[in-house]
CSV table of C-alpha atoms in Angstrom, one decimal:
chain,number,residue,atom,x,y,z
A,1,MET,CA,-210.9,11.1,-61.0
A,2,VAL,CA,-211.5,8.8,-64.0
A,3,ASN,CA,-215.3,8.4,-64.9
A,4,ASN,CA,-217.0,4.9,-64.5
A,5,LEU,CA,-216.6,2.7,-67.6
A,6,LYS,CA,-219.5,3.4,-70.0
A,7,GLU,CA,-221.8,0.8,-71.1
A,8,GLU,CA,-222.8,2.4,-74.3
A,9,VAL,CA,-221.9,5.6,-76.4
A,10,ASN,CA,-224.6,8.1,-76.7
A,11,VAL,CA,-224.2,9.0,-80.4
A,12,SER,CA,-227.1,11.6,-80.3
A,13,GLN,CA,-225.0,13.8,-78.0
A,14,GLN,CA,-222.0,13.8,-80.2
A,15,GLU,CA,-220.8,16.7,-82.3
A,16,GLN,CA,-220.3,16.3,-86.1
A,17,ILE,CA,-217.5,18.2,-87.7
A,18,ASP,CA,-216.1,17.6,-91.1
A,19,ASN,CA,-218.0,14.2,-91.4
A,20,CYS,CA,-216.4,13.2,-88.0
A,21,LEU,CA,-217.9,12.1,-84.8
A,22,VAL,CA,-216.2,13.8,-81.9
A,23,PHE,CA,-216.3,12.1,-78.5
A,24,GLU,CA,-215.2,14.3,-75.5
A,25,ASN,CA,-213.8,12.6,-72.4
A,26,LEU,CA,-214.6,9.1,-73.5
A,27,ASP,CA,-213.0,6.0,-71.9
A,28,PHE,CA,-211.8,3.9,-74.7
A,29,TYR,CA,-210.3,0.7,-74.9
A,30,PHE,CA,-207.5,-1.5,-76.7
A,31,SER,CA,-207.8,-4.9,-75.0
A,32,GLU,CA,-205.1,-7.6,-75.4
A,33,ASN,CA,-207.1,-9.5,-77.9
A,34,LYS,CA,-205.5,-12.7,-79.4
A,35,PRO,CA,-204.2,-12.2,-83.0
A,36,ILE,CA,-205.6,-14.3,-85.8
A,37,SER,CA,-203.2,-17.1,-87.1
A,38,ASN,CA,-200.1,-16.1,-89.0
A,39,GLN,CA,-201.6,-18.0,-92.2
A,40,SER,CA,-204.7,-16.0,-92.0
A,41,LEU,CA,-202.9,-12.8,-91.5
A,42,GLU,CA,-200.5,-13.3,-94.4
A,43,GLY,CA,-203.5,-13.9,-96.6
A,44,LEU,CA,-205.2,-10.6,-95.4
A,45,ILE,CA,-201.9,-8.6,-95.9
A,46,ASN,CA,-201.6,-9.9,-99.5
A,47,LYS,CA,-205.3,-9.1,-100.1
A,48,ASN,CA,-204.8,-5.6,-98.7
A,49,ASN,CA,-201.2,-4.9,-100.0
A,50,ASN,CA,-202.4,-1.9,-102.2
A,51,LEU,CA,-204.0,-0.3,-99.1
A,52,ILE,CA,-201.1,-0.9,-96.9
A,53,GLN,CA,-198.5,0.6,-99.4
A,54,LEU,CA,-200.6,3.6,-100.2
A,55,VAL,CA,-201.1,4.4,-96.5
A,56,LYS,CA,-197.4,4.0,-95.8
A,57,ILE,CA,-196.4,6.3,-98.6
A,58,VAL,CA,-198.6,9.0,-97.4
A,59,TYR,CA,-198.2,8.6,-93.6
A,60,ASP,CA,-194.6,7.5,-93.1
A,61,ASN,CA,-193.4,11.2,-94.0
A,62,LEU,CA,-196.1,12.6,-91.6
A,63,ILE,CA,-194.9,10.5,-88.7
A,64,ASP,CA,-191.2,11.6,-89.3
A,65,MET,CA,-192.3,15.2,-89.2
A,66,ALA,CA,-194.4,14.7,-86.0
A,67,PRO,CA,-192.8,16.0,-82.8
A,68,ARG,CA,-193.0,12.7,-81.1
A,69,ASN,CA,-195.2,9.9,-79.6
A,70,VAL,CA,-197.5,9.0,-82.5
A,71,VAL,CA,-198.8,5.6,-83.7
A,72,VAL,CA,-200.6,4.9,-86.9
A,73,LEU,CA,-202.5,1.6,-87.2
A,74,ILE,CA,-203.5,0.2,-90.5
A,75,ALA,CA,-206.4,-2.2,-90.4
A,76,ASP,CA,-208.7,-4.0,-93.0
A,77,LYS,CA,-212.4,-3.2,-93.3
A,78,LYS,CA,-213.3,-5.6,-90.3
A,79,GLY,CA,-210.8,-4.0,-88.0
A,80,ILE,CA,-207.9,-6.6,-88.1
A,81,LEU,CA,-204.6,-4.9,-87.6
A,82,LEU,CA,-202.3,-5.3,-90.6
A,83,GLU,CA,-199.5,-2.8,-90.1
A,84,ILE,CA,-198.2,-0.6,-87.3
A,85,LEU,CA,-196.2,2.7,-87.6
A,86,LYS,CA,-194.7,4.2,-84.6
A,87,HIS,CA,-192.7,7.4,-83.9
A,88,GLY,CA,-191.3,8.0,-80.3
A,89,ASP,CA,-191.0,5.9,-77.3
A,90,GLY,CA,-194.2,7.4,-75.4
A,91,VAL,CA,-196.5,5.2,-77.3
A,92,ASN,CA,-194.7,2.0,-76.2
A,93,PHE,CA,-197.6,1.3,-73.7
A,94,LEU,CA,-199.9,0.4,-76.7
A,95,LYS,CA,-199.3,-3.4,-76.8
A,96,PHE,CA,-200.5,-3.8,-80.3
A,97,LYS,CA,-199.7,-6.9,-82.4
A,98,LYS,CA,-200.4,-7.5,-86.2
A,99,GLY,CA,-203.4,-9.9,-86.6
A,100,MET,CA,-205.1,-8.5,-83.5
A,101,PRO,CA,-208.8,-7.7,-83.9
A,102,LEU,CA,-209.3,-3.9,-82.9
A,103,THR,CA,-213.1,-4.1,-82.7
A,104,LEU,CA,-214.2,-6.4,-79.9
A,105,LYS,CA,-214.8,-3.7,-77.3
A,106,LYS,CA,-217.9,-1.5,-78.1
A,107,ASP,CA,-216.3,1.7,-76.8
A,108,ASN,CA,-213.3,1.2,-79.1
A,109,PRO,CA,-213.0,4.2,-81.7
A,110,VAL,CA,-212.6,1.7,-84.5
A,111,ALA,CA,-215.7,-0.3,-83.5
A,112,ILE,CA,-217.7,3.1,-83.2
A,113,ALA,CA,-216.3,4.2,-86.8
A,114,LEU,CA,-217.2,0.8,-88.4
A,115,LYS,CA,-220.7,0.8,-86.8
A,116,GLU,CA,-221.6,4.4,-87.7
A,117,ARG,CA,-219.7,4.4,-91.0
A,118,LYS,CA,-218.3,7.7,-89.8
A,119,ASN,CA,-214.7,9.0,-89.1
A,120,VAL,CA,-214.3,9.2,-85.3
A,121,ILE,CA,-212.3,11.5,-83.0
A,122,CYS,CA,-212.0,10.3,-79.5
A,123,LYS,CA,-210.5,12.7,-76.8
A,124,GLY,CA,-209.9,11.3,-73.5
A,125,ILE,CA,-208.7,8.2,-71.7
A,126,ILE,CA,-207.3,5.1,-73.0
A,127,TRP,CA,-207.7,1.7,-71.3
A,128,GLU,CA,-205.1,-0.9,-72.3
A,129,GLY,CA,-204.2,-4.1,-70.6
A,130,GLY,CA,-206.1,-2.8,-67.5
A,131,GLN,CA,-204.0,0.3,-67.3
A,132,ILE,CA,-205.2,3.8,-67.7
A,133,HIS,CA,-203.4,6.5,-69.9
A,134,LEU,CA,-204.9,10.0,-69.9
A,135,ASN,CA,-204.8,12.8,-72.4
A,136,TRP,CA,-204.7,10.8,-75.6
A,137,ILE,CA,-206.7,11.4,-79.0
A,138,ASN,CA,-207.6,8.6,-81.4
A,139,ILE,CA,-208.5,9.7,-84.9
A,140,THR,CA,-210.1,6.8,-86.8
A,141,LEU,CA,-210.5,7.4,-90.6
A,142,LEU,CA,-212.3,4.9,-92.8
A,143,ILE,CA,-211.0,4.5,-96.3
A,144,ASN,CA,-214.2,5.2,-98.1
A,145,PRO,CA,-216.9,5.1,-95.4
A,146,MET,CA,-219.6,3.9,-97.9
A,147,ASP,CA,-217.8,0.6,-98.5
A,148,PRO,CA,-214.7,0.5,-96.5
A,149,HIS,CA,-211.6,-0.7,-98.0
A,150,GLY,CA,-209.9,-0.5,-94.5
A,151,LEU,CA,-209.2,2.1,-91.9
A,152,VAL,CA,-206.2,4.2,-90.5
A,153,SER,CA,-206.3,4.9,-86.8
A,154,VAL,CA,-204.0,7.7,-85.5
A,155,ILE,CA,-203.1,7.8,-81.8
A,156,LEU,CA,-201.5,11.1,-80.6
A,157,PRO,CA,-201.1,13.2,-77.4
A,158,THR,CA,-203.8,15.8,-76.9
A,159,SER,CA,-201.1,18.5,-77.1
A,160,THR,CA,-200.5,17.8,-81.0
A,161,TYR,CA,-204.1,17.7,-81.9
A,162,SER,CA,-205.7,20.4,-84.0
A,163,SER,CA,-208.7,20.5,-86.3
A,164,THR,CA,-206.3,21.5,-89.3
A,165,LEU,CA,-204.7,18.1,-88.6
A,166,VAL,CA,-207.9,16.3,-88.7
A,167,ASN,CA,-208.7,18.0,-92.2
A,168,LEU,CA,-205.4,17.1,-93.5
A,169,LEU,CA,-205.8,13.4,-92.5
A,170,ASN,CA,-209.2,13.3,-93.9
A,171,LEU,CA,-207.9,14.8,-97.3
A,172,LEU,CA,-205.2,12.1,-97.4
A,173,SER,CA,-207.6,9.3,-96.5
A,174,ASN,CA,-209.9,10.6,-99.4
A,175,PHE,CA,-206.8,10.6,-101.8
A,176,ILE,CA,-206.0,7.0,-100.8
A,177,SER,CA,-209.7,5.9,-101.3
A,178,LEU,CA,-209.7,7.6,-104.8
A,179,SER,CA,-206.5,5.8,-105.7
A,180,ILE,CA,-207.8,2.4,-104.7
A,181,LEU,CA,-211.2,3.1,-106.5
A,182,LYS,CA,-209.3,4.0,-109.7
A,183,ASN,CA,-207.2,0.7,-109.4
A,184,GLU,CA,-204.1,2.8,-109.8
A,185,ASP,CA,-200.8,1.1,-109.0
A,186,ILE,CA,-198.3,2.7,-106.6
A,187,ALA,CA,-196.2,4.3,-109.2
A,188,GLN,CA,-199.2,6.1,-110.9
A,189,THR,CA,-200.4,7.2,-107.4
A,190,GLN,CA,-196.9,8.6,-106.6
A,191,LEU,CA,-196.7,10.5,-110.0
A,192,TYR,CA,-200.2,12.0,-109.4
A,193,TYR,CA,-199.3,13.1,-105.9
A,194,GLN,CA,-196.0,14.7,-107.1
A,195,GLN,CA,-197.7,16.5,-110.1
A,196,MET,CA,-200.4,17.8,-107.7
A,197,PHE,CA,-197.9,19.2,-105.3
A,198,SER,CA,-195.6,20.5,-108.0
A,199,SER,CA,-198.4,22.6,-109.5
A,200,LEU,CA,-199.4,23.9,-105.9
A,201,ALA,CA,-195.7,24.8,-105.0
A,202,HIS,CA,-195.3,26.7,-108.2
A,203,GLU,CA,-198.3,28.8,-107.5
A,204,VAL,CA,-197.3,29.4,-104.0
A,205,LYS,CA,-193.9,30.4,-104.9
A,206,ASN,CA,-195.1,33.1,-107.4
A,207,ILE,CA,-197.3,34.5,-104.6
A,208,LEU,CA,-194.2,34.7,-102.2
A,209,THR,CA,-192.2,36.6,-104.9
A,210,THR,CA,-195.1,39.2,-105.4
A,211,ILE,CA,-195.3,39.6,-101.5
A,212,ARG,CA,-191.5,40.1,-101.2
A,213,GLY,CA,-191.5,42.7,-103.9
A,214,PHE,CA,-194.3,44.8,-102.2
A,215,ILE,CA,-192.7,44.5,-98.8
A,216,GLN,CA,-189.3,45.9,-100.2
A,217,LEU,CA,-191.3,48.7,-101.8
A,218,LEU,CA,-192.9,49.5,-98.5
A,219,SER,CA,-189.7,49.6,-96.7
A,220,LYS,CA,-187.7,51.7,-99.1
A,221,ASP,CA,-188.1,55.0,-97.3
A,222,GLU,CA,-188.7,53.4,-93.8
A,223,GLU,CA,-186.6,55.1,-91.0
A,224,ASN,CA,-188.0,53.4,-88.0
A,225,PRO,CA,-185.4,50.9,-86.9
A,226,VAL,CA,-187.9,48.5,-85.3
A,227,LYS,CA,-190.0,48.4,-88.5
A,228,ILE,CA,-186.8,47.9,-90.5
A,229,SER,CA,-185.9,44.9,-88.4
A,230,TYR,CA,-189.4,43.6,-88.7
A,231,THR,CA,-189.3,44.0,-92.5
A,232,ASN,CA,-185.9,42.3,-92.7
A,233,PHE,CA,-187.2,39.4,-90.7
A,234,ILE,CA,-190.2,39.0,-93.0
A,235,ILE,CA,-188.1,39.1,-96.1
A,236,LYS,CA,-185.8,36.4,-94.6
A,237,GLU,CA,-188.6,34.2,-93.8
A,238,LEU,CA,-190.1,34.6,-97.3
A,239,ASP,CA,-186.7,33.7,-98.7
A,240,ARG,CA,-186.6,30.5,-96.5
A,241,ALA,CA,-190.0,29.7,-97.7
A,242,HIS,CA,-189.1,30.3,-101.3
A,243,GLU,CA,-186.0,28.1,-100.9
A,244,THR,CA,-188.2,25.4,-99.4
A,245,LEU,CA,-190.7,25.4,-102.3
A,246,LYS,CA,-187.7,25.3,-104.7
A,247,ASN,CA,-186.3,22.3,-103.4
A,248,SER,CA,-189.7,20.7,-103.1
A,249,ILE,CA,-190.5,21.4,-106.9
A,250,PHE,CA,-187.0,19.9,-107.7
A,251,TYR,CA,-187.8,16.8,-105.6
A,252,THR,CA,-191.4,16.4,-107.3
A,253,THR,CA,-190.7,17.1,-111.0
A,254,SER,CA,-188.8,15.5,-113.7
A,255,LYS,CA,-185.4,16.8,-114.2
A,256,GLU,CA,-184.4,18.6,-117.3
A,257,GLN,CA,-180.6,18.8,-117.3
A,258,ARG,CA,-178.6,21.7,-118.9
A,259,VAL,CA,-175.8,19.3,-119.8
A,260,ASN,CA,-172.2,20.8,-120.1
A,261,LEU,CA,-168.7,20.0,-119.0
A,262,CYS,CA,-168.1,20.8,-115.3
A,263,LYS,CA,-164.9,21.0,-113.1
A,264,VAL,CA,-165.7,19.7,-109.6
A,265,ASP,CA,-162.7,21.6,-108.2
A,266,ASP,CA,-163.9,24.9,-109.6
A,267,ILE,CA,-167.3,24.5,-108.3
A,268,ILE,CA,-166.0,23.6,-104.7
A,269,LEU,CA,-163.7,26.6,-104.7
A,270,GLU,CA,-166.4,28.9,-106.0
A,271,ILE,CA,-168.7,27.7,-103.2
A,272,LEU,CA,-165.9,28.3,-100.5
A,273,SER,CA,-165.4,31.9,-101.9
A,274,ASN,CA,-169.1,32.5,-101.5
A,275,LEU,CA,-169.2,31.3,-98.0
A,276,ASN,CA,-166.1,33.1,-96.8
A,277,ASP,CA,-167.9,35.3,-94.5
A,278,LEU,CA,-169.8,32.4,-92.9
A,279,ILE,CA,-166.5,30.4,-92.7
A,280,ASN,CA,-164.7,33.4,-90.7
A,281,ARG,CA,-167.9,34.1,-88.6
A,282,TYR,CA,-167.7,30.3,-87.4
A,283,ASN,CA,-163.8,30.5,-87.0
A,284,ILE,CA,-163.4,27.6,-89.2
A,285,LYS,CA,-160.3,26.4,-90.4
A,286,LEU,CA,-160.0,25.0,-94.1
A,287,ASN,CA,-157.8,21.9,-94.9
A,288,LEU,CA,-158.1,21.5,-98.7
A,289,GLN,CA,-156.7,18.5,-100.4
A,290,ILE,CA,-158.0,19.0,-103.9
A,291,SER,CA,-156.1,17.6,-107.0
A,292,THR,CA,-155.2,20.0,-109.7
A,293,GLU,CA,-155.6,17.4,-112.4
A,294,LEU,CA,-159.2,16.4,-112.2
A,295,PRO,CA,-161.0,15.6,-115.3
A,296,SER,CA,-164.2,17.3,-116.4
A,297,ILE,CA,-167.5,15.6,-115.8
A,298,THR,CA,-170.7,15.9,-117.8
A,299,GLY,CA,-173.9,17.3,-116.2
A,300,ASP,CA,-175.6,20.4,-114.9
A,301,LYS,CA,-173.4,22.7,-113.1
A,302,THR,CA,-176.3,24.1,-111.1
A,303,GLN,CA,-177.3,20.7,-109.7
A,304,PHE,CA,-173.6,19.8,-108.9
A,305,ARG,CA,-173.4,23.2,-107.2
A,306,GLN,CA,-176.4,22.4,-105.1
A,307,VAL,CA,-174.9,19.0,-104.0
A,308,PHE,CA,-171.6,20.4,-102.6
A,309,LEU,CA,-173.2,23.6,-101.3
A,310,ASN,CA,-175.8,21.7,-99.2
A,311,ILE,CA,-173.1,19.4,-97.6
A,312,ILE,CA,-170.4,22.1,-97.1
A,313,GLN,CA,-173.0,24.4,-95.5
A,314,ASN,CA,-174.3,21.7,-93.1
A,315,ALA,CA,-170.7,20.9,-92.3
A,316,ILE,CA,-169.9,24.6,-91.2
A,317,GLU,CA,-173.2,24.8,-89.4
A,318,ALA,CA,-172.4,21.6,-87.4
A,319,MET,CA,-169.2,23.1,-86.0
A,320,ASN,CA,-171.0,26.1,-84.7
A,321,THR,CA,-168.1,28.2,-83.4
A,322,SER,CA,-164.8,26.6,-84.4
A,323,GLY,CA,-163.5,23.5,-86.0
A,324,THR,CA,-161.8,22.2,-89.2
A,325,LEU,CA,-163.5,21.6,-92.6
A,326,THR,CA,-161.5,19.1,-94.6
A,327,ILE,CA,-162.3,18.8,-98.4
A,328,LYS,CA,-160.5,16.1,-100.4
A,329,CYS,CA,-161.0,15.7,-104.0
A,330,TYR,CA,-159.1,13.1,-106.3
A,331,PHE,CA,-159.6,11.0,-109.5
A,332,HIS,CA,-159.4,7.2,-109.4
A,333,ASN,CA,-160.7,4.3,-111.4
A,334,HIS,CA,-162.6,6.7,-113.8
A,335,GLN,CA,-164.5,8.2,-110.9
A,336,ILE,CA,-164.2,11.6,-109.0
A,337,TYR,CA,-164.1,11.1,-105.2
A,338,THR,CA,-165.0,14.1,-103.0
A,339,ILE,CA,-164.8,13.7,-99.3
A,340,ILE,CA,-166.2,16.6,-97.0
A,341,GLU,CA,-165.4,16.2,-93.3
A,342,ASP,CA,-166.1,18.4,-90.3
A,343,THR,CA,-165.3,18.1,-86.6
A,344,GLY,CA,-168.7,18.9,-85.4
A,345,ILE,CA,-171.2,17.2,-83.1
A,346,GLY,CA,-171.8,14.5,-85.3
A,347,ILE,CA,-175.1,12.8,-86.5
A,348,PRO,CA,-177.0,10.6,-83.7
A,349,ALA,CA,-176.8,6.9,-84.7
A,350,LYS,CA,-180.6,6.4,-84.3
A,351,ILE,CA,-181.2,9.0,-87.1
A,352,LYS,CA,-178.3,8.6,-89.4
A,353,ASN,CA,-180.3,6.1,-91.6
A,354,LYS,CA,-183.1,8.7,-91.9
A,355,ILE,CA,-181.1,11.8,-93.2
A,356,PHE,CA,-181.8,11.1,-96.8
A,357,GLN,CA,-185.4,10.7,-96.4
A,358,PRO,CA,-187.5,13.5,-97.9
A,359,PHE,CA,-189.1,15.8,-95.2
A,360,PHE,CA,-186.9,14.4,-92.3
A,361,SER,CA,-184.9,17.2,-90.4
A,362,THR,CA,-183.6,17.9,-87.0
A,363,LYS,CA,-183.2,21.7,-87.7
A,364,TYR,CA,-185.5,24.3,-86.5
A,365,GLY,CA,-187.5,25.4,-89.5
A,366,GLY,CA,-185.7,22.8,-91.7
A,367,THR,CA,-187.6,21.2,-94.5
A,368,GLY,CA,-185.8,17.9,-94.7
A,369,LEU,CA,-185.4,18.2,-98.4
A,370,GLY,CA,-181.8,19.3,-98.6
A,371,LEU,CA,-180.0,15.9,-98.4
A,372,SER,CA,-182.9,14.2,-100.0
A,373,VAL,CA,-182.4,16.4,-103.0
A,374,VAL,CA,-178.6,15.9,-102.9
A,375,LYS,CA,-178.9,12.1,-102.9
A,376,GLN,CA,-181.4,12.2,-105.8
A,377,ILE,CA,-179.0,14.4,-107.9
A,378,VAL,CA,-176.0,12.2,-107.2
A,379,GLU,CA,-177.8,9.1,-108.2
A,380,GLN,CA,-179.4,10.8,-111.1
A,381,TYR,CA,-175.8,10.9,-112.5
A,382,LYS,CA,-175.2,7.2,-111.6
A,383,GLY,CA,-173.1,8.3,-108.5
A,384,GLN,CA,-173.0,7.3,-104.9
A,385,ILE,CA,-173.0,9.1,-101.8
A,386,PHE,CA,-172.0,7.7,-98.3
A,387,VAL,CA,-172.0,9.2,-94.8
A,388,LYS,CA,-169.9,8.2,-91.5
A,389,SER,CA,-170.3,10.0,-88.3
A,390,HIS,CA,-169.2,9.8,-84.7
A,391,LYS,CA,-170.7,11.7,-81.7
A,392,ASN,CA,-168.8,14.9,-80.8
A,393,LYS,CA,-166.0,13.9,-83.4
A,394,GLY,CA,-167.6,14.9,-86.7
A,395,THR,CA,-169.2,13.7,-90.0
A,396,SER,CA,-167.8,12.7,-93.3
A,397,PHE,CA,-169.6,12.6,-96.5
A,398,THR,CA,-168.2,10.7,-99.5
A,399,ILE,CA,-169.5,11.6,-103.0
A,400,ILE,CA,-168.4,9.4,-106.0
A,401,LEU,CA,-169.2,10.6,-109.5
A,402,PRO,CA,-168.4,8.6,-112.6
A,403,VAL,CA,-166.4,10.3,-115.3
A,404,GLN,CA,-168.0,9.5,-118.6
């Protein structure tokens, strides 16, 4: 049974956590307010463009990583909706439109945040267009509560809520606020973010290496098969974390190339040799059409190996138990073409445009950095990468690298 609509919010009864007001079992509202005119909206968007771009940089990846059903609203400091970021179909009941004032209802989390100059967490019931939607949470964060530049309102199911998430969102909002206060442009902000993350990733990677070494020492004379299996599992997970950080560091740091002459055909054959056990285990047939007269290309062999290893390994895993892996490699018009085809399950059409985005992954435990790094390396050498895929028929990657 839903409680009667509240005439006012009793702030004195609220619990304050990490500079947030937390409202339990609140009936909160998003009424179908009329948007402002297109001309006024365009003016507000231009005025708040720095805010919108900074929020999108930070939150786009978080939304793609979210399990499902999340919406992020970006509004100006008066609560006028400027941008809507959605993930999942479960939030379609929220009939938001750009230019809509979000603050007319007094029990609206946005109105509470602006009035109290606090970040607000509302747990409870959404009233929207006269309909009731239970078990949703709204986290409204002011970008600089002392003198708001704007606000970010995140709506998500109760099941995905945690205090860790709130602290992370708070941290990101503070980061956006500092960036605006310092009048940094988007490129400078991205550079700062990359440097900060890279430094952190290096430190964590070193810690993981130390932990792995001690676990190996502890397991050296172990005879209990259960403890050995646990130890092997821990080492495997540490190696996966190490690989994740390695890819992250590559993605966020400037690239120092070890330039030398490389043979694409030799790199591919070496990879296939190393993956021979995996190919046999998955019962994969090889169809190699690799020219024996390919010219050398200039670049870092380690980076080229990372490109082809990632795509070939993905192709094998996409076929699971059987299939054919076809690799074609030839020289044409001063470029080396490499085509890697599998007969696996294919890539769903709705996510095909996202596979090169950083942190986007459909794999359990995946980081979403593999193909993003691949694309970055290929483009670093003035190359191109294309993908074609059909459901239950397979996927084809084409990599074109210029010969200089």
